[in-house]
Tab-separated table of N, CA and C in Angstrom:
chain	number	residue	atom	x	y	z
A	22	MET	N	-8.067	-4.031	-7.552
A	22	MET	CA	-9.289	-3.424	-8.049
A	22	MET	C	-8.906	-2.120	-8.757
A	23	GLU	N	-9.538	-1.836	-9.857
A	23	GLU	CA	-9.188	-0.622	-10.577
A	23	GLU	C	-9.687	0.614	-9.837
A	24	VAL	N	-9.108	1.755	-10.190
A	24	VAL	CA	-9.379	3.009	-9.489
A	24	VAL	C	-10.861	3.355	-9.500
A	25	ALA	N	-11.515	3.236	-10.636
A	25	ALA	CA	-12.931	3.607	-10.731
A	25	ALA	C	-13.792	2.768	-9.789
A	26	GLY	N	-13.520	1.491	-9.717
A	26	GLY	CA	-14.280	0.614	-8.831
A	26	GLY	C	-14.093	0.968	-7.369
A	27	ARG	N	-12.862	1.282	-7.000
A	27	ARG	CA	-12.601	1.652	-5.600
A	27	ARG	C	-13.245	2.983	-5.263
A	28	LEU	N	-13.208	3.936	-6.196
A	28	LEU	CA	-13.857	5.229	-5.953
A	28	LEU	C	-15.368	5.052	-5.803
A	29	ALA	N	-15.951	4.203	-6.639
A	29	ALA	CA	-17.392	3.939	-6.534
A	29	ALA	C	-17.720	3.313	-5.182
A	30	GLU	N	-16.867	2.405	-4.732
A	30	GLU	CA	-17.067	1.772	-3.429
A	30	GLU	C	-17.036	2.812	-2.305
A	31	PHE	N	-16.060	3.721	-2.349
A	31	PHE	CA	-16.000	4.798	-1.354
A	31	PHE	C	-17.249	5.667	-1.417
A	32	GLY	N	-17.640	6.022	-2.627
A	32	GLY	CA	-18.807	6.884	-2.797
A	32	GLY	C	-20.064	6.275	-2.212
A	33	LEU	N	-20.283	5.005	-2.476
A	33	LEU	CA	-21.470	4.331	-1.938
A	33	LEU	C	-21.416	4.228	-0.417
A	34	ARG	N	-20.250	3.940	0.093
A	34	ARG	CA	-20.110	3.761	1.533
A	34	ARG	C	-20.360	5.060	2.299
A	35	TYR	N	-19.943	6.196	1.728
A	35	TYR	CA	-20.024	7.468	2.451
A	35	TYR	C	-21.146	8.378	1.964
A	36	SER	N	-22.112	7.842	1.219
A	36	SER	CA	-23.184	8.692	0.693
A	36	SER	C	-24.548	8.398	1.309
A	37	GLU	N	-24.570	7.744	2.443
A	37	GLU	CA	-25.837	7.481	3.123
A	37	GLU	C	-26.526	8.803	3.450
A	38	ALA	N	-27.825	8.890	3.179
A	38	ALA	CA	-28.579	10.118	3.442
A	38	ALA	C	-28.586	10.460	4.931
A	39	ASN	N	-28.727	9.461	5.758
A	39	ASN	CA	-28.736	9.672	7.203
A	39	ASN	C	-27.293	9.634	7.710
A	40	SER	N	-26.838	10.733	8.292
A	40	SER	CA	-25.445	10.818	8.728
A	40	SER	C	-25.097	9.761	9.777
A	41	GLN	N	-26.076	9.288	10.513
A	41	GLN	CA	-25.810	8.259	11.517
A	41	GLN	C	-25.485	6.909	10.879
A	42	ASP	N	-25.908	6.723	9.631
A	42	ASP	CA	-25.640	5.471	8.925
A	42	ASP	C	-24.302	5.486	8.194
A	43	ARG	N	-23.685	6.657	8.110
A	43	ARG	CA	-22.403	6.781	7.420
A	43	ARG	C	-21.258	6.407	8.354
A	44	PRO	N	-20.269	5.653	7.862
A	44	PRO	CA	-19.108	5.361	8.706
A	44	PRO	C	-18.282	6.631	8.916
A	45	GLU	N	-17.513	6.631	9.994
A	45	GLU	CA	-16.656	7.778	10.291
A	45	GLU	C	-15.526	7.844	9.271
A	46	LEU	N	-15.209	9.041	8.830
A	46	LEU	CA	-14.114	9.247	7.886
A	46	LEU	C	-12.816	9.299	8.683
A	47	THR	N	-12.048	8.223	8.642
A	47	THR	CA	-10.827	8.104	9.436
A	47	THR	C	-9.618	8.619	8.656
A	48	PRO	N	-8.512	8.912	9.348
A	48	PRO	CA	-7.290	9.316	8.640
A	48	PRO	C	-6.841	8.266	7.627
A	49	GLY	N	-7.040	6.991	7.953
A	49	GLY	CA	-6.673	5.930	7.011
A	49	GLY	C	-7.504	5.980	5.739
A	50	THR	N	-8.782	6.307	5.880
A	50	THR	CA	-9.662	6.424	4.717
A	50	THR	C	-9.247	7.607	3.861
A	51	VAL	N	-8.924	8.714	4.505
A	51	VAL	CA	-8.464	9.898	3.767
A	51	VAL	C	-7.182	9.564	3.010
A	52	ARG	N	-6.254	8.853	3.673
A	52	ARG	CA	-5.004	8.460	3.016
A	52	ARG	C	-5.295	7.572	1.808
A	53	ASP	N	-6.235	6.633	1.963
A	53	ASP	CA	-6.597	5.753	0.848
A	53	ASP	C	-7.165	6.545	-0.326
A	54	LEU	N	-8.010	7.532	-0.030
A	54	LEU	CA	-8.580	8.367	-1.092
A	54	LEU	C	-7.499	9.188	-1.787
A	55	GLU	N	-6.576	9.743	-1.003
A	55	GLU	CA	-5.477	10.505	-1.603
A	55	GLU	C	-4.633	9.604	-2.492
A	56	GLN	N	-4.400	8.385	-2.037
A	56	GLN	CA	-3.613	7.448	-2.829
A	56	GLN	C	-4.337	7.104	-4.127
A	57	LEU	N	-5.647	6.914	-4.064
A	57	LEU	CA	-6.419	6.653	-5.281
A	57	LEU	C	-6.322	7.821	-6.247
A	58	HIS	N	-6.436	9.028	-5.719
A	58	HIS	CA	-6.345	10.220	-6.557
A	58	HIS	C	-4.974	10.287	-7.225
A	59	MET	N	-3.928	10.039	-6.433
A	59	MET	CA	-2.572	10.085	-6.987
A	59	MET	C	-2.359	8.973	-8.000
A	60	THR	N	-2.936	7.810	-7.760
A	60	THR	CA	-2.802	6.693	-8.693
A	60	THR	C	-3.360	7.080	-10.052
A	61	ARG	N	-4.463	7.771	-10.022
A	61	ARG	CA	-5.111	8.181	-11.270
A	61	ARG	C	-4.300	9.255	-11.985
A	62	GLU	N	-3.747	10.182	-11.222
A	62	GLU	CA	-3.075	11.338	-11.801
A	62	GLU	C	-1.585	11.123	-12.064
A	63	THR	N	-0.948	10.253	-11.308
A	63	THR	CA	0.500	10.132	-11.340
A	63	THR	C	0.903	8.675	-11.502
A	64	ARG	N	1.912	8.448	-12.315
A	64	ARG	CA	2.437	7.095	-12.507
A	64	ARG	C	3.276	6.715	-11.296
A	65	ILE	N	2.913	5.650	-10.602
A	65	ILE	CA	3.635	5.205	-9.418
A	65	ILE	C	4.775	4.277	-9.846
A	66	PRO	N	5.999	4.560	-9.396
A	66	PRO	CA	7.100	3.637	-9.707
A	66	PRO	C	6.780	2.239	-9.167
A	67	SER	N	6.989	1.227	-9.975
A	67	SER	CA	6.614	-0.135	-9.581
A	67	SER	C	7.358	-0.604	-8.336
A	68	SER	N	8.564	-0.098	-8.108
A	68	SER	CA	9.327	-0.510	-6.925
A	68	SER	C	8.709	0.006	-5.631
A	69	PHE	N	7.768	0.953	-5.727
A	69	PHE	CA	7.099	1.495	-4.544
A	69	PHE	C	5.880	0.662	-4.148
A	70	LEU	N	5.506	-0.292	-4.994
A	70	LEU	CA	4.317	-1.112	-4.752
A	70	LEU	C	4.692	-2.445	-4.118
A	71	CYS	N	3.948	-2.836	-3.108
A	71	CYS	CA	4.151	-4.135	-2.467
A	71	CYS	C	3.720	-5.235	-3.441
A	72	PRO	N	4.565	-6.243	-3.659
A	72	PRO	CA	4.181	-7.336	-4.557
A	72	PRO	C	2.948	-8.113	-4.085
A	73	ILE	N	2.663	-8.085	-2.796
A	73	ILE	CA	1.498	-8.802	-2.275
A	73	ILE	C	0.236	-7.964	-2.430
A	74	LEU	N	0.280	-6.723	-1.962
A	74	LEU	CA	-0.907	-5.861	-1.934
A	74	LEU	C	-1.119	-5.050	-3.208
A	75	GLN	N	-0.046	-4.834	-3.970
A	75	GLN	CA	-0.085	-3.946	-5.139
A	75	GLN	C	-0.515	-2.535	-4.732
A	76	GLU	N	-0.042	-2.091	-3.559
A	76	GLU	CA	-0.296	-0.746	-3.048
A	76	GLU	C	1.028	-0.129	-2.640
A	77	ILE	N	1.064	1.201	-2.555
A	77	ILE	CA	2.275	1.894	-2.123
A	77	ILE	C	2.632	1.441	-0.712
A	78	MET	N	3.915	1.139	-0.511
A	78	MET	CA	4.370	0.667	0.799
A	78	MET	C	4.614	1.841	1.741
A	79	HIS	N	4.257	1.644	3.005
A	79	HIS	CA	4.516	2.640	4.046
A	79	HIS	C	5.564	2.130	5.026
A	80	ASP	N	5.732	0.814	5.096
A	80	ASP	CA	6.702	0.176	5.989
A	80	ASP	C	7.425	-0.915	5.200
A	81	PRO	N	8.248	-0.520	4.196
A	81	PRO	CA	8.901	-1.527	3.358
A	81	PRO	C	9.921	-2.360	4.142
A	82	GLN	N	9.819	-3.676	3.979
A	82	GLN	CA	10.699	-4.618	4.674
A	82	GLN	C	11.302	-5.584	3.657
A	83	VAL	N	12.629	-5.783	3.755
A	83	VAL	CA	13.310	-6.736	2.882
A	83	VAL	C	13.196	-8.119	3.506
A	84	CYS	N	12.793	-9.069	2.690
A	84	CYS	CA	12.612	-10.460	3.110
A	84	CYS	C	13.836	-11.273	2.663
A	85	ALA	N	13.920	-12.519	3.105
A	85	ALA	CA	15.043	-13.394	2.767
A	85	ALA	C	15.187	-13.629	1.266
A	86	ASP	N	14.124	-13.430	0.501
A	86	ASP	CA	14.205	-13.608	-0.955
A	86	ASP	C	14.835	-12.401	-1.644
A	87	GLY	N	15.177	-11.359	-0.854
A	87	GLY	CA	15.800	-10.162	-1.409
A	87	GLY	C	14.807	-9.138	-1.918
A	88	LEU	N	13.534	-9.454	-1.867
A	88	LEU	CA	12.500	-8.536	-2.333
A	88	LEU	C	11.928	-7.750	-1.161
A	89	THR	N	11.326	-6.609	-1.477
A	89	THR	CA	10.755	-5.749	-0.449
A	89	THR	C	9.239	-5.822	-0.500
A	90	TYR	N	8.641	-5.923	0.686
A	90	TYR	CA	7.193	-6.038	0.842
A	90	TYR	C	6.719	-5.043	1.891
A	91	GLU	N	5.429	-4.728	1.873
A	91	GLU	CA	4.833	-3.967	2.972
A	91	GLU	C	4.959	-4.832	4.228
A	92	GLY	N	5.455	-4.237	5.309
A	92	GLY	CA	5.730	-4.987	6.531
A	92	GLY	C	4.571	-5.837	7.010
A	93	GLN	N	3.405	-5.239	7.131
A	93	GLN	CA	2.243	-5.973	7.646
A	93	GLN	C	1.854	-7.120	6.712
A	94	ALA	N	1.965	-6.901	5.406
A	94	ALA	CA	1.578	-7.937	4.439
A	94	ALA	C	2.497	-9.152	4.524
A	95	ILE	N	3.806	-8.926	4.598
A	95	ILE	CA	4.730	-10.071	4.641
A	95	ILE	C	4.665	-10.759	6.003
A	96	ARG	N	4.403	-9.994	7.069
A	96	ARG	CA	4.249	-10.620	8.395
A	96	ARG	C	3.013	-11.530	8.411
A	97	GLU	N	1.920	-11.038	7.843
A	97	GLU	CA	0.703	-11.860	7.774
A	97	GLU	C	0.942	-13.105	6.926
A	98	TRP	N	1.697	-12.949	5.829
A	98	TRP	CA	2.042	-14.083	4.974
A	98	TRP	C	2.765	-15.149	5.802
A	99	MET	N	3.744	-14.709	6.578
A	99	MET	CA	4.535	-15.650	7.373
A	99	MET	C	3.740	-16.220	8.549
A	100	GLU	N	2.862	-15.418	9.141
A	100	GLU	CA	2.068	-15.869	10.292
A	100	GLU	C	1.104	-16.997	9.929
A	101	THR	N	0.784	-17.119	8.650
A	101	THR	CA	-0.109	-18.204	8.228
A	101	THR	C	0.646	-19.525	8.078
A	102	GLY	N	1.952	-19.502	8.400
A	102	GLY	CA	2.746	-20.721	8.337
A	102	GLY	C	3.482	-20.927	7.033
A	103	ARG	N	3.344	-20.007	6.124
A	103	ARG	CA	4.035	-20.148	4.839
A	103	ARG	C	5.539	-19.953	5.048
A	104	GLU	N	6.331	-20.756	4.375
A	104	GLU	CA	7.785	-20.672	4.466
A	104	GLU	C	8.409	-20.368	3.115
A	105	THR	N	7.584	-19.924	2.173
A	105	THR	CA	8.063	-19.643	0.823
A	105	THR	C	7.892	-18.171	0.488
A	106	SER	N	8.614	-17.734	-0.533
A	106	SER	CA	8.505	-16.363	-1.020
A	106	SER	C	7.157	-16.183	-1.706
A	107	PRO	N	6.471	-15.063	-1.438
A	107	PRO	CA	5.198	-14.805	-2.118
A	107	PRO	C	5.362	-14.616	-3.628
A	108	VAL	N	6.558	-14.238	-4.057
A	108	VAL	CA	6.790	-13.967	-5.479
A	108	VAL	C	7.379	-15.174	-6.198
A	109	THR	N	8.448	-15.749	-5.642
A	109	THR	CA	9.142	-16.839	-6.339
A	109	THR	C	8.641	-18.222	-5.942
A	110	ASN	N	7.953	-18.315	-4.815
A	110	ASN	CA	7.470	-19.573	-4.246
A	110	ASN	C	8.607	-20.495	-3.797
A	111	LEU	N	9.833	-19.965	-3.716
A	111	LEU	CA	10.964	-20.742	-3.220
A	111	LEU	C	11.005	-20.643	-1.699
A	112	LYS	N	11.545	-21.676	-1.050
A	112	LYS	CA	11.634	-21.693	0.414
A	112	LYS	C	12.542	-20.554	0.887
A	113	LEU	N	12.068	-19.826	1.904
A	113	LEU	CA	12.846	-18.738	2.491
A	113	LEU	C	13.902	-19.327	3.428
A	114	GLU	N	15.135	-18.819	3.337
A	114	GLU	CA	16.220	-19.318	4.186
A	114	GLU	C	16.011	-18.946	5.650
A	115	HIS	N	15.343	-17.826	5.896
A	115	HIS	CA	15.046	-17.389	7.262
A	115	HIS	C	13.809	-16.503	7.218
A	116	ARG	N	13.307	-16.143	8.384
A	116	ARG	CA	12.082	-15.345	8.475
A	116	ARG	C	12.353	-13.931	8.984
A	117	ASN	N	13.609	-13.529	8.998
A	117	ASN	CA	13.968	-12.187	9.455
A	117	ASN	C	13.607	-11.152	8.403
A	118	LEU	N	13.125	-10.011	8.864
A	118	LEU	CA	12.817	-8.887	7.980
A	118	LEU	C	13.740	-7.730	8.339
A	119	THR	N	14.151	-6.989	7.314
A	119	THR	CA	15.022	-5.835	7.511
A	119	THR	C	14.334	-4.611	6.936
A	120	PRO	N	14.199	-3.545	7.724
A	120	PRO	CA	13.579	-2.324	7.195
A	120	PRO	C	14.360	-1.799	5.990
A	121	ASN	N	13.644	-1.424	4.948
A	121	ASN	CA	14.267	-0.841	3.763
A	121	ASN	C	14.118	0.681	3.878
A	122	HIS	N	15.020	1.278	4.675
A	122	HIS	CA	14.938	2.713	4.952
A	122	HIS	C	15.099	3.549	3.685
A	123	ALA	N	16.016	3.145	2.818
A	123	ALA	CA	16.249	3.917	1.591
A	123	ALA	C	14.978	3.980	0.744
A	124	LEU	N	14.304	2.854	0.602
A	124	LEU	CA	13.071	2.835	-0.188
A	124	LEU	C	11.974	3.635	0.508
A	125	ARG	N	11.873	3.516	1.833
A	125	ARG	CA	10.853	4.273	2.572
A	125	ARG	C	11.053	5.773	2.372
A	126	PHE	N	12.307	6.235	2.459
A	126	PHE	CA	12.581	7.660	2.252
A	126	PHE	C	12.279	8.075	0.812
A	127	ALA	N	12.607	7.207	-0.145
A	127	ALA	CA	12.322	7.514	-1.552
A	127	ALA	C	10.817	7.614	-1.788
A	128	ILE	N	10.052	6.714	-1.195
A	128	ILE	CA	8.588	6.746	-1.336
A	128	ILE	C	8.032	8.008	-0.701
A	129	GLN	N	8.496	8.333	0.506
A	129	GLN	CA	8.021	9.542	1.185
A	129	GLN	C	8.336	10.789	0.365
A	130	ASP	N	9.537	10.846	-0.186
A	130	ASP	CA	9.929	11.986	-1.014
A	130	ASP	C	9.046	12.073	-2.253
A	131	TRP	N	8.823	10.941	-2.903
A	131	TRP	CA	7.984	10.915	-4.099
A	131	TRP	C	6.560	11.338	-3.768
A	132	LEU	N	6.025	10.828	-2.648
A	132	LEU	CA	4.667	11.197	-2.247
A	132	LEU	C	4.552	12.697	-2.003
A	133	CYS	N	5.549	13.282	-1.352
A	133	CYS	CA	5.532	14.736	-1.104
A	133	CYS	C	5.558	15.507	-2.413
A	134	HIS	N	6.437	15.102	-3.333
A	134	HIS	CA	6.531	15.800	-4.618
A	134	HIS	C	5.277	15.593	-5.462
A	135	ALA	N	4.759	14.376	-5.468
A	135	ALA	CA	3.551	14.097	-6.253
A	135	ALA	C	2.369	14.866	-5.686
A	136	HIS	N	2.269	14.930	-4.370
A	136	HIS	CA	1.176	15.658	-3.721
A	136	HIS	C	1.290	17.145	-4.024
A	137	SER	N	2.512	17.680	-3.986
A	137	SER	CA	2.728	19.100	-4.299
A	137	SER	C	2.372	19.399	-5.748
A	138	ALA	N	2.742	18.493	-6.644
A	138	ALA	CA	2.456	18.699	-8.066
A	138	ALA	C	0.958	18.705	-8.331
A	139	LEU	N	0.202	17.907	-7.587
A	139	LEU	CA	-1.244	17.863	-7.779
A	139	LEU	C	-1.916	19.146	-7.323
A	140	LYS	N	-1.293	19.854	-6.385
A	140	LYS	CA	-1.875	21.095	-5.867
A	140	LYS	C	-1.649	22.272	-6.806
A	141	LEU	N	-0.685	22.146	-7.728
A	141	LEU	CA	-0.377	23.263	-8.637
A	141	LEU	C	-1.487	23.534	-9.614
């Protein structure tokens, strides 16, 4: 979904006149809003995006196809019984996932720098 549509969705959800009808603003929601803001203001390196979710990864995991996915997304993919790569559609040799620490650190570093740049 494009940034404007997601922002409109957030706005409608959290603009109820009666505060009791408004959902609680959770840390996850705040993170999502910050990510939307950064998406609009800053170009996200494509390698930081999960091929399944098209969102910045927080728990990047390398799959048997050699590609990196958001951990929860690839686990859900596999839990549905799929035995193929979400990208290539080729059969996966195994279902083991390996944390991609280097990419996670690179994403965290980029997020810190991008967040700092937005505050300037």
